[in-house]
Amino acid sequence: MAALKVLVGVKRVIDFAVKVRVAPGGKGVQTQGVKHALNPFCEIALEEAVRMKERGAAAEVVAVSVGSSACQEALRAALALGADRAVLVRAPEGPPGPREAAAALAALVATEKPQLVLLGKQAIDDDCNQTGQLLAALLGWPQATSASRVELEPERGAARVTREVDGGLETLRLRLPALLTADLRLNEPRYATLPNIMKAKKKPLEVLDWAALGLPPPLPRLRVLALEEPPARGGGERVPDVAALVDKLRQCGRI
Ligand code: AMP
């Protein structure tokens, strides 16, 4: 089997260290002037693809994002982390939901023809955790979600994937082309070095319009009616000993 072409879906999200605030009007979260970054699980997916390239198992790593022009910043970060080139599919309005993201990624798979698609197991913005499953279904490809170990088996045209499941590990063999989503323990992503950040500025980043991919206009299926901050936490109380603690918990109906 020749070295693979790997497509990695990368999503731009609010940085994990930012305290997310409800925007005035209560229909979304504040995004203006807020630090954004690559979704951490996408960094892990990308790291796995870059390692495949470094050991000669992958020929090309293409990072793909679906969203607004601002996603170019996430794609430049992916290029600095080792992707060879990047593609932005510009979504016509608002941040795309999993259905739109999966449809756009499926259209790109049709043109790019990768043998492997790697995504994060979830995005930390809305935790919807559906894009990989929807995309595998649209492509009719085998999928392994929450991968914690990936071994390519070129002689079989397959990948052997260990998944973290409730109460243990599951090992699957998937025939390629296939889709994998990355779990936390798959690897530890590298940091982008300054020379690589500079080199990334010269790597190709293609911008495609939604309609140019032959995609129908997105049909929003969900409307956020209201978002509220969690209630502020009340102050704590010190109790002298365990007996008093148990008493207190009984009184407030916790045990
Ligand atoms: P989610 O289904 O939103 O939790 O996202 C799971 C994974 O799907 C992410 O880690 C990305 O790899 C991929 N993904 C989701 N949305 C996008 C997007 N707009 N552009 C590129 N990849 C995406």
Coordinates of C-alpha atoms and ligand atoms in Angstrom, one line a residue:
M1 CA 0.0 0.0 0.0
A2 CA 1.4 3.4 -1.0
A3 CA 1.8 6.1 1.7
L4 CA -1.5 7.6 2.7
K5 CA -3.1 10.9 2.1
V6 CA -4.6 12.0 5.5
L7 CA -7.3 14.6 5.9
V8 CA -7.6 16.2 9.4
G9 CA -10.6 18.2 10.4
V10 CA -9.6 21.1 12.6
K11 CA -12.1 23.3 14.4
R12 CA -11.5 26.8 15.8
V13 CA -12.9 27.1 19.3
I14 CA -12.7 29.5 22.2
D15 CA -9.4 28.7 24.0
F16 CA -9.9 26.2 26.8
A17 CA -8.3 28.6 29.4
V18 CA -10.9 31.4 28.7
K19 CA -13.8 31.8 31.1
V20 CA -16.8 31.6 28.7
R21 CA -19.4 34.3 29.2
V22 CA -23.0 34.6 28.0
A23 CA -23.3 37.4 25.3
P24 CA -25.7 40.2 26.0
G25 CA -29.2 39.1 24.7
G26 CA -28.6 35.5 26.1
K27 CA -28.6 33.8 22.7
G28 CA -25.0 32.8 22.5
V29 CA -21.6 33.2 24.1
Q30 CA -19.2 36.2 23.8
T31 CA -16.8 35.6 21.0
Q32 CA -15.7 39.2 20.2
G33 CA -12.1 39.9 21.5
V34 CA -12.0 36.4 23.0
K35 CA -8.9 34.2 22.5
H36 CA -9.5 31.3 20.1
A37 CA -7.4 28.3 19.5
L38 CA -7.4 24.9 17.8
N39 CA -9.7 22.5 19.5
P40 CA -7.4 20.3 21.7
F41 CA -8.7 17.0 20.3
C42 CA -8.0 18.3 16.8
E43 CA -4.4 19.0 17.8
I44 CA -4.1 15.3 18.9
A45 CA -5.6 14.1 15.5
L46 CA -3.2 16.4 13.6
E47 CA -0.2 15.2 15.7
E48 CA -1.1 11.6 14.8
A49 CA -1.2 12.4 11.1
V50 CA 2.1 14.4 11.3
R51 CA 3.8 11.4 13.0
M52 CA 2.5 9.1 10.3
K53 CA 4.1 11.4 7.7
E54 CA 7.4 11.6 9.7
R55 CA 7.7 7.8 9.7
G56 CA 6.8 7.6 6.0
A57 CA 3.4 6.0 6.4
A58 CA 1.6 9.2 5.2
A59 CA 2.5 11.1 2.0
E60 CA 0.5 14.2 2.7
V61 CA -1.4 15.8 5.6
V62 CA -4.2 18.2 4.7
A63 CA -5.9 20.2 7.4
V64 CA -9.5 21.3 6.8
S65 CA -11.8 23.7 8.6
V66 CA -15.4 24.6 7.9
G67 CA -16.5 28.0 9.1
S68 CA -15.8 31.7 8.8
S69 CA -12.7 33.4 7.4
A70 CA -11.5 33.5 11.1
C71 CA -10.8 29.8 10.8
Q72 CA -7.8 30.6 8.7
E73 CA -6.0 31.4 11.9
A74 CA -6.6 27.8 13.1
L75 CA -5.5 26.5 9.8
R76 CA -2.2 28.5 10.0
A77 CA -1.7 26.9 13.4
A78 CA -2.3 23.5 11.9
L79 CA 0.3 24.3 9.2
A80 CA 2.8 25.4 11.9
L81 CA 2.2 22.0 13.6
G82 CA 3.1 20.1 10.5
A83 CA 0.2 19.9 8.0
D84 CA 1.4 20.2 4.4
R85 CA -1.5 22.4 3.2
A86 CA -4.9 23.6 4.4
V87 CA -8.4 24.1 3.0
L88 CA -11.0 26.4 4.4
V89 CA -14.6 25.8 3.4
R90 CA -16.3 29.1 4.1
A91 CA -19.7 28.5 5.6
P92 CA -22.3 31.0 4.5
E93 CA -23.7 32.1 7.8
G94 CA -22.9 31.5 11.5
P95 CA -20.8 28.7 12.9
P96 CA -21.7 25.4 11.1
G97 CA -23.4 22.7 13.1
P98 CA -22.2 19.0 13.0
R99 CA -24.5 18.3 10.0
E100 CA -23.1 21.1 7.9
A101 CA -19.5 20.4 9.0
A102 CA -19.9 16.7 8.1
A103 CA -21.6 17.6 4.7
A104 CA -18.7 19.9 3.8
L105 CA -16.1 17.5 4.9
A106 CA -17.7 14.7 2.9
A107 CA -17.7 17.0 -0.2
L108 CA -14.0 17.6 0.3
V109 CA -13.3 13.9 0.8
A110 CA -14.9 13.4 -2.6
T111 CA -12.4 15.8 -4.3
E112 CA -9.3 15.2 -2.1
K113 CA -9.7 11.3 -2.0
P114 CA -7.8 10.7 1.2
Q115 CA -7.4 7.1 2.5
L116 CA -7.7 8.3 6.1
V117 CA -9.7 11.0 7.8
L118 CA -8.8 12.0 11.3
L119 CA -11.0 14.1 13.6
G120 CA -11.1 15.0 17.2
K121 CA -13.4 12.9 19.3
Q122 CA -15.2 16.1 20.3
A123 CA -15.0 19.8 20.1
I124 CA -14.8 21.6 23.5
D125 CA -17.2 24.4 22.4
D126 CA -20.5 22.7 22.3
D127 CA -19.4 19.2 23.1
C128 CA -21.7 17.9 20.4
N129 CA -19.4 15.0 19.5
Q130 CA -21.3 14.0 16.4
T131 CA -19.3 15.2 13.4
G132 CA -17.1 12.1 13.0
Q133 CA -20.1 9.7 13.2
L134 CA -22.1 11.7 10.8
L135 CA -19.2 12.0 8.3
A136 CA -18.5 8.2 8.4
A137 CA -22.2 7.6 7.8
L138 CA -22.3 10.0 4.8
L139 CA -19.1 8.4 3.3
G140 CA -20.2 4.8 4.1
W141 CA -16.7 4.3 5.7
P142 CA -15.7 2.2 8.7
Q143 CA -15.1 4.3 11.7
A144 CA -13.3 4.0 15.1
T145 CA -14.1 6.7 17.6
S146 CA -12.1 7.7 20.7
A147 CA -8.9 6.1 19.4
S148 CA -6.1 5.8 21.9
R149 CA -3.7 3.9 19.7
V150 CA -3.4 3.6 15.9
E151 CA -1.2 1.1 14.0
L152 CA -1.3 1.1 10.2
E153 CA -1.1 -2.3 8.5
P154 CA -0.1 -1.4 5.0
E155 CA 0.2 -5.0 3.8
R156 CA -3.5 -5.5 4.7
G157 CA -4.6 -2.0 3.6
A158 CA -6.0 -1.6 7.1
A159 CA -5.6 0.1 10.4
R160 CA -5.6 -1.5 13.8
V161 CA -7.2 0.8 16.4
T162 CA -7.5 0.6 20.1
R163 CA -10.5 2.5 21.6
E164 CA -11.2 3.5 25.1
V165 CA -14.6 2.2 26.0
D166 CA -16.4 2.0 29.3
G167 CA -14.5 -0.3 31.5
G168 CA -11.6 -1.1 29.2
L169 CA -10.1 -1.1 25.8
E170 CA -11.4 -2.4 22.5
T171 CA -9.2 -3.2 19.5
L172 CA -10.7 -3.1 16.0
R173 CA -9.2 -3.7 12.5
L174 CA -10.6 -1.3 9.9
R175 CA -10.2 -1.6 6.1
L176 CA -9.0 1.7 4.6
P177 CA -10.4 4.2 3.7
A178 CA -11.5 4.8 7.2
L179 CA -12.4 7.5 9.7
L180 CA -10.9 7.8 13.1
T181 CA -11.5 10.2 16.0
A182 CA -8.7 11.0 18.4
D183 CA -9.0 10.5 22.2
L184 CA -6.9 12.3 24.8
R185 CA -4.3 9.5 25.3
L186 CA -3.5 8.9 21.6
N187 CA -0.5 11.2 21.8
E188 CA 0.9 14.4 23.3
P189 CA 0.8 17.1 20.6
R190 CA 4.0 19.1 20.0
Y191 CA 4.3 22.9 20.3
A192 CA 4.7 25.0 17.2
T193 CA 8.3 26.3 17.0
L194 CA 9.0 29.8 15.8
P195 CA 10.7 28.7 12.6
N196 CA 7.7 26.4 11.8
I197 CA 5.3 29.3 12.5
M198 CA 7.2 31.4 10.0
K199 CA 7.3 28.5 7.4
A200 CA 3.6 28.0 7.9
K201 CA 2.9 31.5 6.4
K202 CA 4.2 30.2 3.1
K203 CA 2.4 26.9 3.0
P204 CA -0.7 26.8 0.7
L205 CA -4.1 27.6 2.3
E206 CA -7.0 27.3 -0.2
V207 CA -10.4 29.0 0.5
L208 CA -13.4 27.4 -1.0
D209 CA -16.9 28.8 -1.0
W210 CA -19.8 26.7 0.2
A211 CA -21.6 26.8 -3.1
A212 CA -18.5 25.9 -5.1
L213 CA -18.5 22.5 -3.5
G214 CA -22.1 21.9 -4.7
L215 CA -23.4 22.0 -1.2
P216 CA -27.1 23.0 -0.6
P217 CA -27.6 26.1 1.6
P218 CA -27.3 25.0 5.3
L219 CA -30.6 24.5 7.0
P220 CA -30.3 25.4 10.7
R221 CA -32.2 22.7 12.6
L222 CA -31.6 24.1 16.1
R223 CA -32.3 27.5 17.5
V224 CA -30.8 28.6 20.8
L225 CA -33.7 30.0 22.8
A226 CA -31.8 31.1 25.9
L227 CA -28.4 30.7 27.6
E228 CA -27.8 31.5 31.2
E229 CA -24.7 31.6 33.4
P230 CA -24.7 29.0 36.1
P231 CA -25.9 30.4 39.5
A232 CA -23.0 31.9 41.5
R233 CA -21.7 29.5 44.1
G234 CA -22.6 30.3 47.7
G235 CA -19.8 30.5 50.3
G236 CA -18.5 27.4 52.0
E237 CA -18.8 26.5 55.6
R238 CA -16.3 24.9 58.0
V239 CA -17.5 22.0 60.2
P240 CA -15.5 20.8 63.2
D241 CA -15.5 17.1 62.4
V242 CA -16.9 14.2 60.2
A243 CA -19.9 13.7 62.4
A244 CA -20.9 17.4 62.0
L245 CA -20.3 17.1 58.2
V246 CA -22.6 14.0 58.0
D247 CA -25.2 15.8 60.1
K248 CA -25.0 18.8 57.8
L249 CA -25.3 16.7 54.6
R250 CA -28.4 14.9 56.1
Q251 CA -30.0 18.3 57.0
C252 CA -29.7 19.5 53.4
G253 CA -30.9 16.2 52.0
R254 CA -27.6 15.3 50.2
I255 CA -27.4 11.9 51.9
Ligands
AMP1 P1 -17.9 18.0 17.3 O1 -18.7 16.9 16.6 O2 -18.3 19.4 17.1 O3 -17.8 17.7 18.8 O4 -16.4 17.9 16.7 C1 -15.7 16.7 16.6 C2 -14.6 16.8 15.6 O5 -15.1 17.0 14.3 C3 -13.6 18.0 15.9 O6 -12.6 17.7 16.8 C4 -13.1 18.2 14.4 O7 -12.1 17.3 14.1 C5 -14.3 17.9 13.6 N1 -15.1 19.1 13.3 C6 -16.2 19.5 13.8 N2 -16.6 20.7 13.3 C7 -15.7 21.1 12.4 C8 -15.5 22.2 11.5 N3 -16.4 23.2 11.5 N4 -14.4 22.2 10.7 C9 -13.5 21.1 10.7 N5 -13.6 20.1 11.5 C10 -14.7 20.0 12.4

